[in-house]
């Protein structure tokens, strides 16, 4: 079965640079979530989108922005990167309009800021 | 969402049943109990969920007490590949609700 696709899988950036992470949800899934997991920490919710509209927002820094496009893929844009942004970034998708609401996670993007 | 409490870590012998408890004493009537697990640095994986009846699927069984204040996830025949952090999450089903991950239980399955 198709899964959530995230790209790139690994990304190395320097401080103050920008990064763009991409997420391709499972086909027919209309909701996308972004989570951040720092070293040794549990995943923390950043932001979510339903039908291309922001549906919820967590502790996402103002330096970060995200959107969901007409094909339902989503991008997380991160600017003025800081060392503390080094983390695993997971995207998850779900099908709000269907009978199954479980979130299915992608393999993650490992961002390293040097 | 209701707060959950889980043991920090547990061990289990390969082939034996792993029983992972979770307390959610403040759960509301419309909140479900969800279980996810995260194998080292991989994306969290959905396991099972339930409201008040016991549930079983190909991965695990979920036993919810009658008062719904606690539950137990059962992996009937643990394997080394079940070594992971297991998260018990209480949330309203449906909608676009985020998952709030607590500390979870680190399950170590040994040979």
PDB file of C-alpha atoms in Angstrom:
ATOM      1  CA  UNK A   1       0.000   0.000   0.000  1.00  0.00           C
ATOM      2  CA  UNK A   2       1.114   3.542  -0.698  1.00  0.00           C
ATOM      3  CA  UNK A   3       2.631   5.383   2.219  1.00  0.00           C
ATOM      4  CA  UNK A   4       3.440   8.956   3.113  1.00  0.00           C
ATOM      5  CA  UNK A   5       6.459  10.207   1.205  1.00  0.00           C
ATOM      6  CA  UNK A   6       8.820  12.801   2.595  1.00  0.00           C
ATOM      7  CA  UNK A   7      11.702  14.477   0.861  1.00  0.00           C
ATOM      8  CA  UNK A   8      14.497  14.936   1.311  1.00  0.00           C
ATOM      9  CA  UNK A   9      15.265  12.206   3.837  1.00  0.00           C
ATOM     10  CA  UNK A  10      18.369  13.996   5.057  1.00  0.00           C
ATOM     11  CA  UNK A  11      19.257  17.670   4.898  1.00  0.00           C
ATOM     12  CA  UNK A  12      22.263  19.559   6.161  1.00  0.00           C
ATOM     13  CA  UNK A  13      22.094  23.335   6.405  1.00  0.00           C
ATOM     14  CA  UNK A  14      24.102  26.062   8.021  1.00  0.00           C
ATOM     15  CA  UNK A  15      22.813  28.567  10.541  1.00  0.00           C
ATOM     16  CA  UNK A  16      20.713  31.336   9.079  1.00  0.00           C
ATOM     17  CA  UNK A  17      19.996  29.339   5.903  1.00  0.00           C
ATOM     18  CA  UNK A  18      16.551  28.270   4.758  1.00  0.00           C
ATOM     19  CA  UNK A  19      15.143  24.787   4.248  1.00  0.00           C
ATOM     20  CA  UNK A  20      12.067  23.366   2.575  1.00  0.00           C
ATOM     21  CA  UNK A  21      10.673  19.985   3.526  1.00  0.00           C
ATOM     22  CA  UNK A  22       8.101  18.261   1.372  1.00  0.00           C
ATOM     23  CA  UNK A  23       5.365  15.795   2.218  1.00  0.00           C
ATOM     24  CA  UNK A  24       3.225  13.732  -0.131  1.00  0.00           C
ATOM     25  CA  UNK A  25       0.260  12.204   1.712  1.00  0.00           C
ATOM     26  CA  UNK A  26      -1.316   8.850   1.067  1.00  0.00           C
ATOM     27  CA  UNK A  27      -3.629   9.099  -1.982  1.00  0.00           C
ATOM     28  CA  UNK A  28      -7.115  10.350  -1.050  1.00  0.00           C
ATOM     29  CA  UNK A  29      -5.913  11.619   2.325  1.00  0.00           C
ATOM     30  CA  UNK A  30      -6.999  15.221   2.744  1.00  0.00           C
ATOM     31  CA  UNK A  31      -5.325  16.166   6.024  1.00  0.00           C
ATOM     32  CA  UNK A  32      -1.630  16.669   6.645  1.00  0.00           C
ATOM     33  CA  UNK A  33       0.186  17.115   9.954  1.00  0.00           C
ATOM     34  CA  UNK A  34       3.750  18.146  10.723  1.00  0.00           C
ATOM     35  CA  UNK A  35       5.627  17.021  13.840  1.00  0.00           C
ATOM     36  CA  UNK A  36       9.101  17.837  15.117  1.00  0.00           C
ATOM     37  CA  UNK A  37      11.167  15.426  17.186  1.00  0.00           C
ATOM     38  CA  UNK A  38      14.326  16.735  18.757  1.00  0.00           C
ATOM     39  CA  UNK A  39      17.128  14.407  19.924  1.00  0.00           C
ATOM     40  CA  UNK A  40      15.901  12.225  22.776  1.00  0.00           C
ATOM     41  CA  UNK A  41      12.493  13.888  22.774  1.00  0.00           C
ATOM     42  CA  UNK A  42       8.957  12.839  21.872  1.00  0.00           C
ATOM     43  CA  UNK A  43       7.295  14.104  18.695  1.00  0.00           C
ATOM     44  CA  UNK A  44       5.752  17.560  19.054  1.00  0.00           C
ATOM     45  CA  UNK A  45       2.940  18.826  16.858  1.00  0.00           C
ATOM     46  CA  UNK A  46       3.734  21.826  14.688  1.00  0.00           C
ATOM     47  CA  UNK A  47       0.849  22.481  12.302  1.00  0.00           C
ATOM     48  CA  UNK A  48      -1.883  20.778  10.302  1.00  0.00           C
ATOM     49  CA  UNK A  49      -3.915  21.392   7.161  1.00  0.00           C
ATOM     50  CA  UNK A  50      -7.278  20.158   5.993  1.00  0.00           C
ATOM     51  CA  UNK A  51      -8.370  20.783   2.437  1.00  0.00           C
ATOM     52  CA  UNK A  52      -5.541  23.280   1.957  1.00  0.00           C
ATOM     53  CA  UNK A  53      -6.575  25.376   4.950  1.00  0.00           C
ATOM     54  CA  UNK A  54      -4.664  25.506   8.209  1.00  0.00           C
ATOM     55  CA  UNK A  55      -6.665  23.515  10.745  1.00  0.00           C
ATOM     56  CA  UNK A  56      -4.497  23.665  13.863  1.00  0.00           C
ATOM     57  CA  UNK A  57      -1.258  25.184  15.031  1.00  0.00           C
ATOM     58  CA  UNK A  58       1.105  24.039  17.737  1.00  0.00           C
ATOM     59  CA  UNK A  59       4.417  25.382  18.981  1.00  0.00           C
ATOM     60  CA  UNK A  60       5.693  26.305  15.547  1.00  0.00           C
ATOM     61  CA  UNK A  61       8.244  29.135  15.458  1.00  0.00           C
ATOM     62  CA  UNK A  62       7.368  32.251  13.495  1.00  0.00           C
ATOM     63  CA  UNK A  63      10.397  31.470  11.309  1.00  0.00           C
ATOM     64  CA  UNK A  64       8.535  28.428  10.026  1.00  0.00           C
ATOM     65  CA  UNK A  65       5.652  28.462   7.603  1.00  0.00           C
ATOM     66  CA  UNK A  66       3.756  25.737   5.823  1.00  0.00           C
ATOM     67  CA  UNK A  67       1.066  25.227   3.277  1.00  0.00           C
ATOM     68  CA  UNK A  68      -0.914  22.527   1.565  1.00  0.00           C
ATOM     69  CA  UNK A  69      -1.265  22.622  -2.188  1.00  0.00           C
ATOM     70  CA  UNK A  70      -4.107  21.701  -4.547  1.00  0.00           C
ATOM     71  CA  UNK A  71      -2.698  18.186  -4.984  1.00  0.00           C
ATOM     72  CA  UNK A  72      -2.691  17.866  -1.161  1.00  0.00           C
ATOM     73  CA  UNK A  73       1.054  17.726  -0.808  1.00  0.00           C
ATOM     74  CA  UNK A  74       2.492  20.015   1.832  1.00  0.00           C
ATOM     75  CA  UNK A  75       5.684  21.958   2.323  1.00  0.00           C
ATOM     76  CA  UNK A  76       7.281  23.161   5.535  1.00  0.00           C
ATOM     77  CA  UNK A  77       9.462  26.214   4.994  1.00  0.00           C
ATOM     78  CA  UNK A  78      12.043  27.033   7.620  1.00  0.00           C
ATOM     79  CA  UNK A  79      14.039  30.253   7.567  1.00  0.00           C
ATOM     80  CA  UNK A  80      16.879  31.700   9.638  1.00  0.00           C
ATOM     81  CA  UNK A  81      17.769  28.215  10.776  1.00  0.00           C
ATOM     82  CA  UNK A  82      19.164  27.786  14.255  1.00  0.00           C
ATOM     83  CA  UNK A  83      21.170  24.950  15.767  1.00  0.00           C
ATOM     84  CA  UNK A  84      18.126  24.010  17.845  1.00  0.00           C
ATOM     85  CA  UNK A  85      16.142  23.300  14.692  1.00  0.00           C
ATOM     86  CA  UNK A  86      18.180  20.134  14.189  1.00  0.00           C
ATOM     87  CA  UNK A  87      15.595  17.392  14.507  1.00  0.00           C
ATOM     88  CA  UNK A  88      13.538  14.755  12.780  1.00  0.00           C
ATOM     89  CA  UNK A  89      10.540  16.232  11.017  1.00  0.00           C
ATOM     90  CA  UNK A  90       7.645  13.895  10.438  1.00  0.00           C
ATOM     91  CA  UNK A  91       4.673  14.386   8.217  1.00  0.00           C
ATOM     92  CA  UNK A  92       1.491  12.414   8.765  1.00  0.00           C
ATOM     93  CA  UNK A  93      -1.718  12.194   6.787  1.00  0.00           C
ATOM     94  CA  UNK A  94      -5.259  11.114   7.461  1.00  0.00           C
ATOM     95  CA  UNK A  95      -8.571  10.931   5.654  1.00  0.00           C
ATOM     96  CA  UNK A  96     -10.902  13.249   7.570  1.00  0.00           C
ATOM     97  CA  UNK A  97     -13.808  12.725   5.242  1.00  0.00           C
ATOM     98  CA  UNK A  98     -13.719   8.952   5.443  1.00  0.00           C
ATOM     99  CA  UNK A  99     -14.371   6.340   8.053  1.00  0.00           C
ATOM    100  CA  UNK A 100     -10.785   6.015   9.198  1.00  0.00           C
ATOM    101  CA  UNK A 101      -9.173   8.919  11.003  1.00  0.00           C
ATOM    102  CA  UNK A 102      -5.886   7.355  12.021  1.00  0.00           C
ATOM    103  CA  UNK A 103      -2.768   9.293  11.206  1.00  0.00           C
ATOM    104  CA  UNK A 104      -0.147   7.575   9.094  1.00  0.00           C
ATOM    105  CA  UNK A 105       3.388   8.846   9.356  1.00  0.00           C
ATOM    106  CA  UNK A 106       6.119   9.215   6.802  1.00  0.00           C
ATOM    107  CA  UNK A 107       9.738   8.142   7.379  1.00  0.00           C
ATOM    108  CA  UNK A 108      10.783  11.638   8.376  1.00  0.00           C
ATOM    109  CA  UNK A 109      13.347  14.179   7.255  1.00  0.00           C
ATOM    110  CA  UNK A 110      16.452  14.476   9.388  1.00  0.00           C
ATOM    111  CA  UNK A 111      17.549  18.103   9.427  1.00  0.00           C
ATOM    112  CA  UNK A 112      20.992  18.939  10.717  1.00  0.00           C
ATOM    113  CA  UNK A 113      21.904  22.582  11.208  1.00  0.00           C
ATOM    114  CA  UNK A 114      25.606  23.316  11.574  1.00  0.00           C
TER     115      UNK A 114
ATOM    116  CA  UNK B   1      -7.088  15.878  25.479  1.00  0.00           C
ATOM    117  CA  UNK B   2      -6.836  13.773  28.597  1.00  0.00           C
ATOM    118  CA  UNK B   3      -3.449  13.178  30.140  1.00  0.00           C
ATOM    119  CA  UNK B   4      -2.085   9.645  30.121  1.00  0.00           C
ATOM    120  CA  UNK B   5       0.418   7.947  32.402  1.00  0.00           C
ATOM    121  CA  UNK B   6       2.616   5.079  31.289  1.00  0.00           C
ATOM    122  CA  UNK B   7       5.602   3.287  32.806  1.00  0.00           C
ATOM    123  CA  UNK B   8       8.871   4.617  31.476  1.00  0.00           C
ATOM    124  CA  UNK B   9      10.235   1.250  30.443  1.00  0.00           C
ATOM    125  CA  UNK B  10       9.433  -2.462  30.350  1.00  0.00           C
ATOM    126  CA  UNK B  11      11.199  -5.647  29.362  1.00  0.00           C
ATOM    127  CA  UNK B  12       9.701  -8.705  27.715  1.00  0.00           C
ATOM    128  CA  UNK B  13      11.124 -12.053  26.636  1.00  0.00           C
ATOM    129  CA  UNK B  14      10.776 -12.915  22.990  1.00  0.00           C
ATOM    130  CA  UNK B  15       7.727 -15.077  22.353  1.00  0.00           C
ATOM    131  CA  UNK B  16       5.980 -13.986  25.518  1.00  0.00           C
ATOM    132  CA  UNK B  17       3.064 -11.598  25.760  1.00  0.00           C
ATOM    133  CA  UNK B  18       3.906  -7.962  26.372  1.00  0.00           C
ATOM    134  CA  UNK B  19       1.300  -6.118  28.440  1.00  0.00           C
ATOM    135  CA  UNK B  20       1.672  -2.343  28.364  1.00  0.00           C
ATOM    136  CA  UNK B  21      -0.529  -0.418  30.804  1.00  0.00           C
ATOM    137  CA  UNK B  22      -1.853   3.111  30.471  1.00  0.00           C
ATOM    138  CA  UNK B  23      -3.788   5.247  32.940  1.00  0.00           C
ATOM    139  CA  UNK B  24      -6.184   7.881  31.640  1.00  0.00           C
ATOM    140  CA  UNK B  25      -8.358   8.642  34.637  1.00  0.00           C
ATOM    141  CA  UNK B  26      -9.685  11.949  33.235  1.00  0.00           C
ATOM    142  CA  UNK B  27     -10.842  10.556  29.911  1.00  0.00           C
ATOM    143  CA  UNK B  28     -14.071  12.049  28.572  1.00  0.00           C
ATOM    144  CA  UNK B  29     -17.001  10.093  27.220  1.00  0.00           C
ATOM    145  CA  UNK B  30     -16.259  10.913  23.596  1.00  0.00           C
ATOM    146  CA  UNK B  31     -12.517  10.294  23.758  1.00  0.00           C
ATOM    147  CA  UNK B  32     -10.895   7.227  22.297  1.00  0.00           C
ATOM    148  CA  UNK B  33      -7.736   5.466  23.433  1.00  0.00           C
ATOM    149  CA  UNK B  34      -5.132   5.244  20.677  1.00  0.00           C
ATOM    150  CA  UNK B  35      -1.854   3.379  20.663  1.00  0.00           C
ATOM    151  CA  UNK B  36       1.092   4.232  18.452  1.00  0.00           C
ATOM    152  CA  UNK B  37       4.630   2.985  18.532  1.00  0.00           C
ATOM    153  CA  UNK B  38       7.915   4.360  17.289  1.00  0.00           C
ATOM    154  CA  UNK B  39      10.713   2.041  16.342  1.00  0.00           C
ATOM    155  CA  UNK B  40      14.022   3.841  16.642  1.00  0.00           C
ATOM    156  CA  UNK B  41      13.929   7.095  14.621  1.00  0.00           C
ATOM    157  CA  UNK B  42      11.197   5.787  12.303  1.00  0.00           C
ATOM    158  CA  UNK B  43       7.853   7.500  11.884  1.00  0.00           C
ATOM    159  CA  UNK B  44       5.309   6.602  14.572  1.00  0.00           C
ATOM    160  CA  UNK B  45       3.115   3.693  13.588  1.00  0.00           C
ATOM    161  CA  UNK B  46      -0.586   3.352  14.367  1.00  0.00           C
ATOM    162  CA  UNK B  47      -1.379   0.164  16.265  1.00  0.00           C
ATOM    163  CA  UNK B  48      -4.963   0.139  17.499  1.00  0.00           C
ATOM    164  CA  UNK B  49      -7.671   2.254  19.065  1.00  0.00           C
ATOM    165  CA  UNK B  50     -10.828   1.729  21.083  1.00  0.00           C
ATOM    166  CA  UNK B  51     -13.652   3.502  22.871  1.00  0.00           C
ATOM    167  CA  UNK B  52     -14.955   1.127  25.514  1.00  0.00           C
ATOM    168  CA  UNK B  53     -15.015  -2.364  24.068  1.00  0.00           C
ATOM    169  CA  UNK B  54     -11.965  -4.551  23.820  1.00  0.00           C
ATOM    170  CA  UNK B  55     -10.412  -4.493  20.365  1.00  0.00           C
ATOM    171  CA  UNK B  56      -8.122  -6.835  18.470  1.00  0.00           C
ATOM    172  CA  UNK B  57      -6.347  -6.575  15.174  1.00  0.00           C
ATOM    173  CA  UNK B  58      -3.440  -8.292  13.496  1.00  0.00           C
ATOM    174  CA  UNK B  59      -0.931  -6.370  15.568  1.00  0.00           C
ATOM    175  CA  UNK B  60      -2.320  -6.275  19.071  1.00  0.00           C
ATOM    176  CA  UNK B  61      -5.241  -6.379  21.482  1.00  0.00           C
ATOM    177  CA  UNK B  62      -6.546  -3.468  23.500  1.00  0.00           C
ATOM    178  CA  UNK B  63      -8.252  -4.061  26.812  1.00  0.00           C
ATOM    179  CA  UNK B  64     -10.131  -1.079  28.289  1.00  0.00           C
ATOM    180  CA  UNK B  65     -11.458  -1.239  31.831  1.00  0.00           C
ATOM    181  CA  UNK B  66     -15.178  -0.849  32.370  1.00  0.00           C
ATOM    182  CA  UNK B  67     -14.751   2.614  33.919  1.00  0.00           C
ATOM    183  CA  UNK B  68     -12.439   3.517  31.003  1.00  0.00           C
ATOM    184  CA  UNK B  69      -9.841   4.974  33.352  1.00  0.00           C
ATOM    185  CA  UNK B  70      -7.125   2.618  32.205  1.00  0.00           C
ATOM    186  CA  UNK B  71      -6.224   0.303  29.372  1.00  0.00           C
ATOM    187  CA  UNK B  72      -3.677  -2.347  28.433  1.00  0.00           C
ATOM    188  CA  UNK B  73      -2.085  -2.953  25.079  1.00  0.00           C
ATOM    189  CA  UNK B  74      -1.219  -6.596  24.566  1.00  0.00           C
ATOM    190  CA  UNK B  75       1.309  -7.862  22.059  1.00  0.00           C
ATOM    191  CA  UNK B  76       0.531 -11.585  22.242  1.00  0.00           C
ATOM    192  CA  UNK B  77       3.868 -12.964  21.052  1.00  0.00           C
ATOM    193  CA  UNK B  78       6.517 -10.280  21.245  1.00  0.00           C
ATOM    194  CA  UNK B  79       9.412 -10.395  18.808  1.00  0.00           C
ATOM    195  CA  UNK B  80      12.665  -8.483  18.728  1.00  0.00           C
ATOM    196  CA  UNK B  81      11.129  -6.220  16.073  1.00  0.00           C
ATOM    197  CA  UNK B  82       8.554  -5.060  18.626  1.00  0.00           C
ATOM    198  CA  UNK B  83      11.262  -3.217  20.546  1.00  0.00           C
ATOM    199  CA  UNK B  84      10.041   0.371  20.397  1.00  0.00           C
ATOM    200  CA  UNK B  85       8.549   3.268  22.345  1.00  0.00           C
ATOM    201  CA  UNK B  86       4.806   2.751  22.771  1.00  0.00           C
ATOM    202  CA  UNK B  87       2.557   5.779  23.151  1.00  0.00           C
ATOM    203  CA  UNK B  88      -0.922   5.737  24.647  1.00  0.00           C
ATOM    204  CA  UNK B  89      -2.880   8.770  23.428  1.00  0.00           C
ATOM    205  CA  UNK B  90      -6.404   9.826  24.317  1.00  0.00           C
ATOM    206  CA  UNK B  91      -8.271  11.966  21.829  1.00  0.00           C
ATOM    207  CA  UNK B  92     -11.589  12.573  20.195  1.00  0.00           C
ATOM    208  CA  UNK B  93     -11.897  10.443  17.102  1.00  0.00           C
ATOM    209  CA  UNK B  94     -12.298  12.133  13.820  1.00  0.00           C
ATOM    210  CA  UNK B  95     -11.704  15.682  12.809  1.00  0.00           C
ATOM    211  CA  UNK B  96      -8.239  17.023  12.375  1.00  0.00           C
ATOM    212  CA  UNK B  97      -7.085  16.662  15.971  1.00  0.00           C
ATOM    213  CA  UNK B  98      -3.371  16.517  16.478  1.00  0.00           C
ATOM    214  CA  UNK B  99      -1.678  13.712  18.371  1.00  0.00           C
ATOM    215  CA  UNK B 100      -0.168  14.727  21.685  1.00  0.00           C
ATOM    216  CA  UNK B 101       2.686  12.375  22.476  1.00  0.00           C
ATOM    217  CA  UNK B 102       3.559  11.868  26.128  1.00  0.00           C
ATOM    218  CA  UNK B 103       6.654  10.135  27.387  1.00  0.00           C
ATOM    219  CA  UNK B 104       5.574   6.648  26.307  1.00  0.00           C
ATOM    220  CA  UNK B 105       6.860   3.247  27.397  1.00  0.00           C
ATOM    221  CA  UNK B 106      10.138   2.009  26.041  1.00  0.00           C
ATOM    222  CA  UNK B 107       9.626  -1.728  25.491  1.00  0.00           C
ATOM    223  CA  UNK B 108      12.751  -3.843  25.186  1.00  0.00           C
ATOM    224  CA  UNK B 109      12.196  -7.360  23.884  1.00  0.00           C
ATOM    225  CA  UNK B 110      15.129  -9.656  24.668  1.00  0.00           C
ATOM    226  CA  UNK B 111      16.044 -13.065  23.218  1.00  0.00           C
TER     227      UNK B 111
END
